PDB file of C-alpha atoms and ligand atoms in Angstrom:
ATOM      1  CA  UNK A   1       0.000   0.000   0.000  1.00  0.00           C
ATOM      2  CA  UNK A   2       1.140   3.499  -0.773  1.00  0.00           C
ATOM      3  CA  UNK A   3       1.093   6.020   1.999  1.00  0.00           C
ATOM      4  CA  UNK A   4      -0.673   9.307   1.420  1.00  0.00           C
ATOM      5  CA  UNK A   5       2.684  11.057   1.462  1.00  0.00           C
ATOM      6  CA  UNK A   6       4.015   8.803  -1.310  1.00  0.00           C
ATOM      7  CA  UNK A   7       0.910   9.366  -3.340  1.00  0.00           C
ATOM      8  CA  UNK A   8       1.254  13.114  -3.081  1.00  0.00           C
ATOM      9  CA  UNK A   9       4.880  12.945  -4.112  1.00  0.00           C
ATOM     10  CA  UNK A  10       3.879  10.857  -7.115  1.00  0.00           C
ATOM     11  CA  UNK A  11       1.272  13.338  -8.140  1.00  0.00           C
ATOM     12  CA  UNK A  12       3.676  16.176  -7.687  1.00  0.00           C
ATOM     13  CA  UNK A  13       6.311  14.377  -9.686  1.00  0.00           C
ATOM     14  CA  UNK A  14       3.758  13.550 -12.326  1.00  0.00           C
ATOM     15  CA  UNK A  15       2.670  17.116 -12.838  1.00  0.00           C
ATOM     16  CA  UNK A  16       6.126  18.578 -12.713  1.00  0.00           C
ATOM     17  CA  UNK A  17       7.465  16.101 -15.265  1.00  0.00           C
ATOM     18  CA  UNK A  18       4.490  16.264 -17.533  1.00  0.00           C
ATOM     19  CA  UNK A  19       4.187  20.035 -17.534  1.00  0.00           C
ATOM     20  CA  UNK A  20       7.847  20.964 -17.664  1.00  0.00           C
ATOM     21  CA  UNK A  21       9.014  18.650 -20.377  1.00  0.00           C
ATOM     22  CA  UNK A  22       5.963  18.500 -22.635  1.00  0.00           C
ATOM     23  CA  UNK A  23       6.784  14.953 -23.674  1.00  0.00           C
ATOM     24  CA  UNK A  24       4.094  12.926 -25.390  1.00  0.00           C
ATOM     25  CA  UNK A  25       3.375   9.730 -23.603  1.00  0.00           C
ATOM     26  CA  UNK A  26       2.569   6.399 -25.149  1.00  0.00           C
ATOM     27  CA  UNK A  27       0.014   5.806 -22.451  1.00  0.00           C
ATOM     28  CA  UNK A  28      -1.636   9.138 -23.133  1.00  0.00           C
ATOM     29  CA  UNK A  29      -2.285   8.318 -26.763  1.00  0.00           C
ATOM     30  CA  UNK A  30      -5.944   8.701 -27.559  1.00  0.00           C
ATOM     31  CA  UNK A  31      -5.704   6.916 -30.829  1.00  0.00           C
ATOM     32  CA  UNK A  32      -2.944   4.485 -31.602  1.00  0.00           C
ATOM     33  CA  UNK A  33      -3.603   4.398 -35.320  1.00  0.00           C
ATOM     34  CA  UNK A  34      -3.739   8.093 -36.006  1.00  0.00           C
ATOM     35  CA  UNK A  35      -0.434   8.616 -34.262  1.00  0.00           C
ATOM     36  CA  UNK A  36       1.256   6.630 -36.986  1.00  0.00           C
ATOM     37  CA  UNK A  37      -0.405   8.749 -39.679  1.00  0.00           C
ATOM     38  CA  UNK A  38      -2.310   5.964 -41.358  1.00  0.00           C
ATOM     39  CA  UNK A  39      -3.263   6.802 -44.928  1.00  0.00           C
ATOM     40  CA  UNK A  40      -7.011   7.083 -44.914  1.00  0.00           C
ATOM     41  CA  UNK A  41      -8.844   4.102 -46.292  1.00  0.00           C
ATOM     42  CA  UNK A  42     -12.545   3.509 -46.485  1.00  0.00           C
ATOM     43  CA  UNK A  43     -13.453   0.518 -44.355  1.00  0.00           C
ATOM     44  CA  UNK A  44     -15.536  -2.041 -46.198  1.00  0.00           C
ATOM     45  CA  UNK A  45     -16.550   0.423 -48.864  1.00  0.00           C
ATOM     46  CA  UNK A  46     -16.334  -2.320 -51.467  1.00  0.00           C
ATOM     47  CA  UNK A  47     -18.527  -4.805 -49.647  1.00  0.00           C
ATOM     48  CA  UNK A  48     -22.133  -5.298 -50.645  1.00  0.00           C
ATOM     49  CA  UNK A  49     -24.973  -3.948 -48.532  1.00  0.00           C
ATOM     50  CA  UNK A  50     -26.030  -7.481 -47.700  1.00  0.00           C
ATOM     51  CA  UNK A  51     -22.624  -8.155 -46.153  1.00  0.00           C
ATOM     52  CA  UNK A  52     -22.309  -4.913 -44.260  1.00  0.00           C
ATOM     53  CA  UNK A  53     -25.778  -5.175 -42.759  1.00  0.00           C
ATOM     54  CA  UNK A  54     -24.861  -8.423 -41.025  1.00  0.00           C
ATOM     55  CA  UNK A  55     -24.806  -8.141 -37.286  1.00  0.00           C
ATOM     56  CA  UNK A  56     -21.511  -6.821 -36.025  1.00  0.00           C
ATOM     57  CA  UNK A  57     -19.361  -9.232 -33.998  1.00  0.00           C
ATOM     58  CA  UNK A  58     -19.179  -6.816 -31.059  1.00  0.00           C
ATOM     59  CA  UNK A  59     -22.950  -6.986 -30.698  1.00  0.00           C
ATOM     60  CA  UNK A  60     -22.402 -10.661 -29.974  1.00  0.00           C
ATOM     61  CA  UNK A  61     -19.293 -10.762 -27.767  1.00  0.00           C
ATOM     62  CA  UNK A  62     -17.454  -8.325 -25.576  1.00  0.00           C
ATOM     63  CA  UNK A  63     -13.984  -7.816 -27.088  1.00  0.00           C
ATOM     64  CA  UNK A  64     -11.115  -6.945 -24.780  1.00  0.00           C
ATOM     65  CA  UNK A  65      -7.484  -6.297 -25.726  1.00  0.00           C
ATOM     66  CA  UNK A  66      -5.121  -6.644 -22.795  1.00  0.00           C
ATOM     67  CA  UNK A  67      -1.566  -5.406 -22.382  1.00  0.00           C
ATOM     68  CA  UNK A  68       0.836  -4.728 -19.559  1.00  0.00           C
ATOM     69  CA  UNK A  69       3.570  -2.120 -19.416  1.00  0.00           C
ATOM     70  CA  UNK A  70       6.255  -3.103 -21.959  1.00  0.00           C
ATOM     71  CA  UNK A  71       4.486  -6.240 -23.172  1.00  0.00           C
ATOM     72  CA  UNK A  72       3.530  -4.390 -26.369  1.00  0.00           C
ATOM     73  CA  UNK A  73       0.908  -1.852 -25.308  1.00  0.00           C
ATOM     74  CA  UNK A  74       1.366   0.241 -28.404  1.00  0.00           C
ATOM     75  CA  UNK A  75       1.174  -2.540 -30.989  1.00  0.00           C
ATOM     76  CA  UNK A  76      -1.785  -4.133 -29.199  1.00  0.00           C
ATOM     77  CA  UNK A  77      -3.723  -0.862 -29.221  1.00  0.00           C
ATOM     78  CA  UNK A  78      -2.860  -0.280 -32.846  1.00  0.00           C
ATOM     79  CA  UNK A  79      -3.973  -3.749 -33.919  1.00  0.00           C
ATOM     80  CA  UNK A  80      -7.238  -3.473 -32.026  1.00  0.00           C
ATOM     81  CA  UNK A  81      -8.126  -0.201 -33.701  1.00  0.00           C
ATOM     82  CA  UNK A  82      -7.064  -1.396 -37.156  1.00  0.00           C
ATOM     83  CA  UNK A  83      -9.143  -4.567 -36.849  1.00  0.00           C
ATOM     84  CA  UNK A  84     -12.328  -3.027 -35.560  1.00  0.00           C
ATOM     85  CA  UNK A  85     -12.207   0.110 -37.677  1.00  0.00           C
ATOM     86  CA  UNK A  86     -11.787  -2.124 -40.736  1.00  0.00           C
ATOM     87  CA  UNK A  87     -14.982  -3.896 -39.697  1.00  0.00           C
ATOM     88  CA  UNK A  88     -16.846  -0.613 -39.508  1.00  0.00           C
ATOM     89  CA  UNK A  89     -16.685   0.079 -35.775  1.00  0.00           C
ATOM     90  CA  UNK A  90     -16.658   3.735 -34.783  1.00  0.00           C
ATOM     91  CA  UNK A  91     -14.860   5.427 -31.910  1.00  0.00           C
ATOM     92  CA  UNK A  92     -18.058   5.292 -29.859  1.00  0.00           C
ATOM     93  CA  UNK A  93     -17.893   1.480 -29.981  1.00  0.00           C
ATOM     94  CA  UNK A  94     -14.453   1.564 -28.355  1.00  0.00           C
ATOM     95  CA  UNK A  95     -13.330   2.206 -24.816  1.00  0.00           C
ATOM     96  CA  UNK A  96     -10.024   2.187 -23.015  1.00  0.00           C
ATOM     97  CA  UNK A  97      -8.850   1.935 -19.435  1.00  0.00           C
ATOM     98  CA  UNK A  98      -5.361   2.252 -17.996  1.00  0.00           C
ATOM     99  CA  UNK A  99      -4.601   1.807 -14.362  1.00  0.00           C
ATOM    100  CA  UNK A 100      -4.010   4.388 -13.023  1.00  0.00           C
ATOM    101  CA  UNK A 101      -5.916   6.737 -15.336  1.00  0.00           C
ATOM    102  CA  UNK A 102      -3.375   9.123 -16.776  1.00  0.00           C
ATOM    103  CA  UNK A 103      -5.032  12.128 -18.449  1.00  0.00           C
ATOM    104  CA  UNK A 104      -7.295  11.110 -21.388  1.00  0.00           C
ATOM    105  CA  UNK A 105      -6.562   7.400 -21.022  1.00  0.00           C
ATOM    106  CA  UNK A 106      -9.813   6.167 -19.515  1.00  0.00           C
ATOM    107  CA  UNK A 107     -13.068   6.448 -21.406  1.00  0.00           C
ATOM    108  CA  UNK A 108     -16.199   4.562 -22.413  1.00  0.00           C
ATOM    109  CA  UNK A 109     -16.011   1.633 -19.982  1.00  0.00           C
ATOM    110  CA  UNK A 110     -19.383   0.393 -21.271  1.00  0.00           C
ATOM    111  CA  UNK A 111     -18.346   0.190 -24.930  1.00  0.00           C
ATOM    112  CA  UNK A 112     -18.296  -3.359 -26.333  1.00  0.00           C
ATOM    113  CA  UNK A 113     -14.710  -3.123 -27.624  1.00  0.00           C
ATOM    114  CA  UNK A 114     -12.148  -2.401 -24.907  1.00  0.00           C
ATOM    115  CA  UNK A 115      -8.407  -1.882 -24.500  1.00  0.00           C
ATOM    116  CA  UNK A 116      -7.177  -2.497 -20.960  1.00  0.00           C
ATOM    117  CA  UNK A 117      -3.677  -1.698 -19.796  1.00  0.00           C
ATOM    118  CA  UNK A 118      -2.140  -2.754 -16.466  1.00  0.00           C
ATOM    119  CA  UNK A 119      -5.397  -3.953 -14.977  1.00  0.00           C
ATOM    120  CA  UNK A 120      -5.921  -7.560 -16.051  1.00  0.00           C
ATOM    121  CA  UNK A 121      -5.174 -10.669 -14.035  1.00  0.00           C
ATOM    122  CA  UNK A 122      -6.531 -14.132 -13.430  1.00  0.00           C
ATOM    123  CA  UNK A 123      -9.036 -12.738 -10.929  1.00  0.00           C
ATOM    124  CA  UNK A 124     -10.152  -9.971 -13.234  1.00  0.00           C
ATOM    125  CA  UNK A 125     -10.622 -12.516 -16.037  1.00  0.00           C
ATOM    126  CA  UNK A 126     -12.903 -14.584 -13.820  1.00  0.00           C
ATOM    127  CA  UNK A 127     -14.996 -11.518 -12.968  1.00  0.00           C
ATOM    128  CA  UNK A 128     -15.299 -10.495 -16.601  1.00  0.00           C
ATOM    129  CA  UNK A 129     -16.232 -13.988 -17.689  1.00  0.00           C
ATOM    130  CA  UNK A 130     -19.169 -13.918 -15.320  1.00  0.00           C
ATOM    131  CA  UNK A 131     -20.112 -10.359 -16.308  1.00  0.00           C
ATOM    132  CA  UNK A 132     -20.008 -11.211 -20.025  1.00  0.00           C
ATOM    133  CA  UNK A 133     -22.852 -13.690 -19.600  1.00  0.00           C
ATOM    134  CA  UNK A 134     -23.967 -16.300 -22.102  1.00  0.00           C
ATOM    135  CA  UNK A 135     -22.445 -14.780 -25.247  1.00  0.00           C
ATOM    136  CA  UNK A 136     -19.090 -14.562 -23.575  1.00  0.00           C
ATOM    137  CA  UNK A 137     -16.042 -12.389 -24.028  1.00  0.00           C
ATOM    138  CA  UNK A 138     -13.142 -12.636 -26.446  1.00  0.00           C
ATOM    139  CA  UNK A 139      -9.863 -11.517 -24.890  1.00  0.00           C
ATOM    140  CA  UNK A 140      -6.579 -11.019 -26.706  1.00  0.00           C
ATOM    141  CA  UNK A 141      -3.633 -10.497 -24.397  1.00  0.00           C
ATOM    142  CA  UNK A 142      -0.202  -9.627 -25.652  1.00  0.00           C
ATOM    143  CA  UNK A 143       2.409 -11.563 -23.686  1.00  0.00           C
ATOM    144  CA  UNK A 144       6.152 -11.045 -23.692  1.00  0.00           C
ATOM    145  CA  UNK A 145       9.108 -12.617 -21.917  1.00  0.00           C
ATOM    146  CA  UNK A 146       9.024 -10.961 -18.454  1.00  0.00           C
ATOM    147  CA  UNK A 147      12.796 -10.481 -18.411  1.00  0.00           C
ATOM    148  CA  UNK A 148      12.671  -8.709 -21.783  1.00  0.00           C
ATOM    149  CA  UNK A 149       9.945  -6.482 -20.350  1.00  0.00           C
ATOM    150  CA  UNK A 150      12.120  -5.181 -17.522  1.00  0.00           C
ATOM    151  CA  UNK A 151      15.160  -4.786 -19.777  1.00  0.00           C
ATOM    152  CA  UNK A 152      13.029  -2.836 -22.216  1.00  0.00           C
ATOM    153  CA  UNK A 153      11.503  -0.762 -19.414  1.00  0.00           C
ATOM    154  CA  UNK A 154      14.903   0.303 -18.139  1.00  0.00           C
ATOM    155  CA  UNK A 155      16.160   1.355 -21.584  1.00  0.00           C
ATOM    156  CA  UNK A 156      12.909   3.143 -22.336  1.00  0.00           C
ATOM    157  CA  UNK A 157      12.620   5.154 -19.142  1.00  0.00           C
ATOM    158  CA  UNK A 158      16.344   5.756 -18.959  1.00  0.00           C
ATOM    159  CA  UNK A 159      15.912   7.687 -22.204  1.00  0.00           C
ATOM    160  CA  UNK A 160      13.505   9.944 -20.322  1.00  0.00           C
ATOM    161  CA  UNK A 161      10.305   8.462 -21.716  1.00  0.00           C
ATOM    162  CA  UNK A 162       7.067   8.359 -19.744  1.00  0.00           C
ATOM    163  CA  UNK A 163       8.501   9.607 -16.514  1.00  0.00           C
ATOM    164  CA  UNK A 164       4.987   9.962 -15.178  1.00  0.00           C
ATOM    165  CA  UNK A 165       4.779   6.197 -14.741  1.00  0.00           C
ATOM    166  CA  UNK A 166       3.769   5.364 -11.213  1.00  0.00           C
ATOM    167  CA  UNK A 167       5.016   1.792 -11.544  1.00  0.00           C
ATOM    168  CA  UNK A 168       8.406   2.916 -10.294  1.00  0.00           C
ATOM    169  CA  UNK A 169       8.999   5.431  -7.644  1.00  0.00           C
ATOM    170  CA  UNK A 170      10.348   7.878  -8.510  1.00  0.00           C
ATOM    171  CA  UNK A 171      10.459   7.083 -12.225  1.00  0.00           C
ATOM    172  CA  UNK A 172      12.561  10.164 -12.976  1.00  0.00           C
ATOM    173  CA  UNK A 173      15.385   8.536 -11.022  1.00  0.00           C
ATOM    174  CA  UNK A 174      15.730   6.026 -13.871  1.00  0.00           C
ATOM    175  CA  UNK A 175      17.261   8.699 -16.056  1.00  0.00           C
ATOM    176  CA  UNK A 176      20.282   8.920 -13.783  1.00  0.00           C
ATOM    177  CA  UNK A 177      20.505   5.355 -12.478  1.00  0.00           C
ATOM    178  CA  UNK A 178      22.930   2.992 -14.173  1.00  0.00           C
ATOM    179  CA  UNK A 179      21.767  -0.406 -15.441  1.00  0.00           C
ATOM    180  CA  UNK A 180      22.427  -2.340 -12.244  1.00  0.00           C
ATOM    181  CA  UNK A 181      20.388  -0.137  -9.904  1.00  0.00           C
ATOM    182  CA  UNK A 182      17.944   0.884 -12.615  1.00  0.00           C
ATOM    183  CA  UNK A 183      17.104  -2.670 -13.586  1.00  0.00           C
ATOM    184  CA  UNK A 184      16.462  -3.469  -9.930  1.00  0.00           C
ATOM    185  CA  UNK A 185      14.098  -0.506  -9.618  1.00  0.00           C
ATOM    186  CA  UNK A 186      12.052  -1.490 -12.690  1.00  0.00           C
ATOM    187  CA  UNK A 187      12.076  -5.168 -11.735  1.00  0.00           C
ATOM    188  CA  UNK A 188      10.643  -4.331  -8.307  1.00  0.00           C
ATOM    189  CA  UNK A 189       8.165  -1.804  -9.674  1.00  0.00           C
ATOM    190  CA  UNK A 190       6.846  -4.106 -12.367  1.00  0.00           C
ATOM    191  CA  UNK A 191       6.407  -7.172 -10.143  1.00  0.00           C
ATOM    192  CA  UNK A 192       2.652  -6.697  -9.618  1.00  0.00           C
ATOM    193  CA  UNK A 193       1.989  -6.046 -13.319  1.00  0.00           C
ATOM    194  CA  UNK A 194       4.074  -9.010 -14.470  1.00  0.00           C
ATOM    195  CA  UNK A 195       2.517 -11.256 -11.844  1.00  0.00           C
ATOM    196  CA  UNK A 196      -0.888 -10.186 -13.188  1.00  0.00           C
ATOM    197  CA  UNK A 197       0.097 -10.863 -16.782  1.00  0.00           C
ATOM    198  CA  UNK A 198       1.472 -14.269 -15.829  1.00  0.00           C
ATOM    199  CA  UNK A 199      -1.570 -15.272 -13.819  1.00  0.00           C
ATOM    200  CA  UNK A 200      -3.929 -14.247 -16.614  1.00  0.00           C
ATOM    201  CA  UNK A 201      -2.172 -16.043 -19.458  1.00  0.00           C
ATOM    202  CA  UNK A 202      -0.236 -19.011 -18.072  1.00  0.00           C
ATOM    203  CA  UNK A 203      -3.201 -21.337 -18.624  1.00  0.00           C
ATOM    204  CA  UNK A 204      -5.048 -21.438 -21.933  1.00  0.00           C
ATOM    205  CA  UNK A 205      -8.745 -20.655 -21.939  1.00  0.00           C
ATOM    206  CA  UNK A 206     -11.360 -20.978 -24.703  1.00  0.00           C
ATOM    207  CA  UNK A 207     -12.211 -17.256 -24.579  1.00  0.00           C
ATOM    208  CA  UNK A 208      -8.638 -15.971 -24.457  1.00  0.00           C
ATOM    209  CA  UNK A 209      -5.981 -15.679 -27.148  1.00  0.00           C
ATOM    210  CA  UNK A 210      -2.384 -15.217 -26.143  1.00  0.00           C
ATOM    211  CA  UNK A 211      -0.688 -13.022 -28.707  1.00  0.00           C
ATOM    212  CA  UNK A 212       3.042 -13.724 -28.658  1.00  0.00           C
ATOM    213  CA  UNK A 213       5.064 -10.514 -28.767  1.00  0.00           C
ATOM    214  CA  UNK A 214       8.183 -12.359 -29.907  1.00  0.00           C
ATOM    215  CA  UNK A 215       6.475 -14.057 -32.865  1.00  0.00           C
ATOM    216  CA  UNK A 216       4.621 -10.906 -33.778  1.00  0.00           C
ATOM    217  CA  UNK A 217       7.757  -8.798 -33.976  1.00  0.00           C
ATOM    218  CA  UNK A 218      10.363 -11.285 -35.255  1.00  0.00           C
ATOM    219  CA  UNK A 219       9.343 -11.318 -38.936  1.00  0.00           C
ATOM    220  CA  UNK A 220       6.467 -10.508 -41.266  1.00  0.00           C
ATOM    221  CA  UNK A 221       5.761 -14.229 -41.615  1.00  0.00           C
ATOM    222  CA  UNK A 222       5.466 -14.580 -37.860  1.00  0.00           C
ATOM    223  CA  UNK A 223       3.253 -11.508 -37.780  1.00  0.00           C
ATOM    224  CA  UNK A 224       0.897 -12.857 -40.460  1.00  0.00           C
ATOM    225  CA  UNK A 225       0.700 -16.241 -38.806  1.00  0.00           C
ATOM    226  CA  UNK A 226      -0.235 -14.690 -35.444  1.00  0.00           C
ATOM    227  CA  UNK A 227      -2.838 -12.504 -37.170  1.00  0.00           C
ATOM    228  CA  UNK A 228      -4.415 -15.476 -38.945  1.00  0.00           C
ATOM    229  CA  UNK A 229      -4.768 -17.402 -35.690  1.00  0.00           C
ATOM    230  CA  UNK A 230      -6.062 -14.361 -33.876  1.00  0.00           C
ATOM    231  CA  UNK A 231      -8.696 -13.739 -36.560  1.00  0.00           C
ATOM    232  CA  UNK A 232      -9.956 -17.327 -36.300  1.00  0.00           C
ATOM    233  CA  UNK A 233     -10.220 -16.941 -32.574  1.00  0.00           C
ATOM    234  CA  UNK A 234     -11.932 -13.539 -32.642  1.00  0.00           C
ATOM    235  CA  UNK A 235     -14.507 -13.965 -35.341  1.00  0.00           C
ATOM    236  CA  UNK A 236     -14.908 -17.562 -36.525  1.00  0.00           C
ATOM    237  CA  UNK A 237     -17.918 -17.297 -38.847  1.00  0.00           C
ATOM    238  CA  UNK A 238     -19.060 -13.889 -37.607  1.00  0.00           C
ATOM    239  CA  UNK A 239     -17.377 -12.182 -40.556  1.00  0.00           C
ATOM    240  CA  UNK A 240     -17.291 -12.997 -44.259  1.00  0.00           C
ATOM    241  CA  UNK A 241     -14.148 -14.146 -46.094  1.00  0.00           C
ATOM    242  CA  UNK A 242     -14.036 -10.722 -47.771  1.00  0.00           C
ATOM    243  CA  UNK A 243     -14.121  -8.975 -44.398  1.00  0.00           C
ATOM    244  CA  UNK A 244     -11.467 -11.324 -43.096  1.00  0.00           C
ATOM    245  CA  UNK A 245      -9.033 -10.444 -45.860  1.00  0.00           C
ATOM    246  CA  UNK A 246      -9.805  -6.780 -45.471  1.00  0.00           C
ATOM    247  CA  UNK A 247      -9.038  -6.981 -41.765  1.00  0.00           C
ATOM    248  CA  UNK A 248      -5.852  -8.971 -42.338  1.00  0.00           C
ATOM    249  CA  UNK A 249      -4.717  -6.393 -44.858  1.00  0.00           C
ATOM    250  CA  UNK A 250      -5.427  -3.604 -42.397  1.00  0.00           C
ATOM    251  CA  UNK A 251      -3.389  -5.251 -39.629  1.00  0.00           C
ATOM    252  CA  UNK A 252      -0.238  -5.221 -41.779  1.00  0.00           C
ATOM    253  CA  UNK A 253       0.077  -1.556 -40.956  1.00  0.00           C
ATOM    254  CA  UNK A 254       1.158  -2.562 -37.442  1.00  0.00           C
ATOM    255  CA  UNK A 255       3.940  -4.874 -38.680  1.00  0.00           C
ATOM    256  CA  UNK A 256       7.256  -3.267 -37.738  1.00  0.00           C
ATOM    257  CA  UNK A 257       9.009  -4.928 -40.654  1.00  0.00           C
ATOM    258  CA  UNK A 258       6.596  -3.666 -43.296  1.00  0.00           C
ATOM    259  CA  UNK A 259       6.164  -0.250 -41.712  1.00  0.00           C
ATOM    260  CA  UNK A 260       9.148   0.659 -39.550  1.00  0.00           C
ATOM    261  CA  UNK A 261       8.122   3.163 -36.898  1.00  0.00           C
ATOM    262  CA  UNK A 262       9.077   6.746 -37.528  1.00  0.00           C
ATOM    263  CA  UNK A 263       8.844   7.897 -33.904  1.00  0.00           C
ATOM    264  CA  UNK A 264      11.431   7.050 -31.251  1.00  0.00           C
ATOM    265  CA  UNK A 265       9.301   4.567 -29.382  1.00  0.00           C
ATOM    266  CA  UNK A 266      11.664   1.664 -30.117  1.00  0.00           C
ATOM    267  CA  UNK A 267      14.631   1.050 -27.878  1.00  0.00           C
ATOM    268  CA  UNK A 268      18.048   0.687 -29.249  1.00  0.00           C
ATOM    269  CA  UNK A 269      19.221  -2.891 -29.417  1.00  0.00           C
ATOM    270  CA  UNK A 270      22.623  -2.115 -27.925  1.00  0.00           C
ATOM    271  CA  UNK A 271      21.028  -0.772 -24.770  1.00  0.00           C
ATOM    272  CA  UNK A 272      18.932  -3.907 -24.373  1.00  0.00           C
ATOM    273  CA  UNK A 273      21.896  -6.238 -25.033  1.00  0.00           C
ATOM    274  CA  UNK A 274      23.985  -4.368 -22.494  1.00  0.00           C
ATOM    275  CA  UNK A 275      21.311  -4.196 -19.789  1.00  0.00           C
ATOM    276  CA  UNK A 276      20.468  -7.876 -20.196  1.00  0.00           C
ATOM    277  CA  UNK A 277      23.948  -8.659 -18.835  1.00  0.00           C
ATOM    278  CA  UNK A 278      22.836  -7.289 -15.469  1.00  0.00           C
ATOM    279  CA  UNK A 279      19.898  -9.663 -15.102  1.00  0.00           C
ATOM    280  CA  UNK A 280      21.895 -12.318 -13.185  1.00  0.00           C
ATOM    281  CA  UNK A 281      23.034  -9.681 -10.686  1.00  0.00           C
ATOM    282  CA  UNK A 282      19.499  -8.748  -9.642  1.00  0.00           C
ATOM    283  CA  UNK A 283      18.881  -9.477  -5.960  1.00  0.00           C
ATOM    284  CA  UNK A 284      18.222 -13.206  -5.642  1.00  0.00           C
ATOM    285  CA  UNK A 285      14.642 -12.884  -4.394  1.00  0.00           C
ATOM    286  CA  UNK A 286      13.627 -10.670  -7.317  1.00  0.00           C
ATOM    287  CA  UNK A 287      15.477 -12.746  -9.877  1.00  0.00           C
ATOM    288  CA  UNK A 288      13.764 -15.893  -8.685  1.00  0.00           C
ATOM    289  CA  UNK A 289      10.348 -14.237  -9.110  1.00  0.00           C
ATOM    290  CA  UNK A 290      11.185 -13.390 -12.709  1.00  0.00           C
ATOM    291  CA  UNK A 291      12.566 -16.863 -13.390  1.00  0.00           C
ATOM    292  CA  UNK A 292       9.335 -18.258 -12.064  1.00  0.00           C
ATOM    293  CA  UNK A 293       7.256 -15.964 -14.316  1.00  0.00           C
ATOM    294  CA  UNK A 294       9.327 -17.126 -17.288  1.00  0.00           C
ATOM    295  CA  UNK A 295       8.794 -20.735 -16.411  1.00  0.00           C
ATOM    296  CA  UNK A 296       5.045 -20.343 -15.859  1.00  0.00           C
ATOM    297  CA  UNK A 297       4.706 -18.673 -19.250  1.00  0.00           C
ATOM    298  CA  UNK A 298       6.945 -21.161 -21.030  1.00  0.00           C
ATOM    299  CA  UNK A 299       9.964 -18.963 -21.717  1.00  0.00           C
ATOM    300  CA  UNK A 300      13.544 -20.155 -21.355  1.00  0.00           C
ATOM    301  CA  UNK A 301      15.500 -18.546 -18.492  1.00  0.00           C
ATOM    302  CA  UNK A 302      17.468 -15.930 -20.441  1.00  0.00           C
TER     303      UNK A 302
HETATM  304  C1  LIG B   1      -3.409  -6.563 -10.911  1.00  0.00           C
HETATM  305  O1  LIG B   1      -4.742  -6.988 -11.125  1.00  0.00           O
HETATM  306  C2  LIG B   1      -5.695  -6.540 -10.166  1.00  0.00           C
HETATM  307  C3  LIG B   1      -7.042  -7.062 -10.588  1.00  0.00           C
HETATM  308  O2  LIG B   1      -7.134  -8.436 -10.359  1.00  0.00           O
HETATM  309  C4  LIG B   1      -5.705  -5.039 -10.086  1.00  0.00           C
HETATM  310  O3  LIG B   1      -6.578  -4.620  -9.072  1.00  0.00           O
HETATM  311  C5  LIG B   1      -4.306  -4.549  -9.826  1.00  0.00           C
HETATM  312  O4  LIG B   1      -4.329  -3.150  -9.797  1.00  0.00           O
HETATM  313  C6  LIG B   1      -3.397  -5.034 -10.921  1.00  0.00           C
HETATM  314  N1  LIG B   1      -2.062  -4.492 -10.723  1.00  0.00           N
HETATM  315  C7  LIG B   1      -1.261  -4.180 -11.753  1.00  0.00           C
HETATM  316  C8  LIG B   1      -0.026  -3.473 -11.379  1.00  0.00           C
HETATM  317  O5  LIG B   1      -1.494  -4.465 -12.913  1.00  0.00           O
HETATM  318  C1  LIG B   2      -4.782  -2.667 -47.745  1.00  0.00           C
HETATM  319  O1  LIG B   2      -4.580  -1.647 -46.772  1.00  0.00           O
HETATM  320  C2  LIG B   2      -4.017  -0.454 -47.247  1.00  0.00           C
HETATM  321  C3  LIG B   2      -3.877   0.498 -46.054  1.00  0.00           C
HETATM  322  O2  LIG B   2      -2.961  -0.008 -45.141  1.00  0.00           O
HETATM  323  C4  LIG B   2      -4.894   0.159 -48.315  1.00  0.00           C
HETATM  324  O3  LIG B   2      -4.258   1.300 -48.844  1.00  0.00           O
HETATM  325  C5  LIG B   2      -5.144  -0.865 -49.416  1.00  0.00           C
HETATM  326  O4  LIG B   2      -6.060  -0.328 -50.333  1.00  0.00           O
HETATM  327  C6  LIG B   2      -5.714  -2.147 -48.826  1.00  0.00           C
HETATM  328  N1  LIG B   2      -5.869  -3.155 -49.876  1.00  0.00           N
HETATM  329  C7  LIG B   2      -6.982  -3.847 -50.026  1.00  0.00           C
HETATM  330  C8  LIG B   2      -6.976  -4.867 -51.115  1.00  0.00           C
HETATM  331  O5  LIG B   2      -7.958  -3.696 -49.307  1.00  0.00           O
END
């Protein structure tokens, strides 16, 4: 539990960092797709009226995209918007929630298509399953090697990005900390989020698709294969073959190999290679937690 004093310091830190530096935050993005300047395309404009008047999948199921800090929040959000916009959803069909709610990050909790960041766990999944009722929910969660997540978090925040994060206290310290101390700070701070991710996705479930960050980002083939499986899971026969290919085409925009990002969201590989060397020198109790997360999720201990 945070004390009131800690909370106030966080808030103070948050406002001072946010207002002094004017940085744009990933987590404050209102629209993942627009940020990458997608060329405008008319969703389903070529499909016949008969096809487009079919009932929309989100009137049947509740659709939830799940991500945790550094598991691929940005690509997950982008994919979700690309998929549902291609099927004719509008912004009023979509909601988003990040815990805690940074400015403009939480809206439309009742919308049928949701993006949830840092707030999903095994327990939450059970609650949602009950709440979704007979038609059920369809959850896609992006999962990444927990050790890669902390390595990535250090490199990312060390570059001065998203210093309003309350996962680490104080996040601004990461800019000055070297890899040994910095990695320890992020590893401690991210424990609850990574525990949540692990608990939610270690066991398969019929209403949940585990999107593999590593396969998604390794190559365009891996990306397409993950998208094909995800489409089968999400829609089965709720969409036509024409809609399916339209959606698959739309998702390609989020493939890093086809469309390399133009912003500086990506970390530099050298930083990650270097910081990874400090993983074995994490305090033993923390390291063993991360080894256990890796094992539960089926990753090798790297
Ligand atoms: C973990 O999940 C629970 C819901 O089961 C949530 O209340 C908690 O805030 C989550 N913590 C993080 C850091 O994701
Ligand atoms: C595929 O998507 C791109 C936008 O990313 C669009 O310009 C193109 O027209 C689409 N092709 C088809 C066949 O729908």
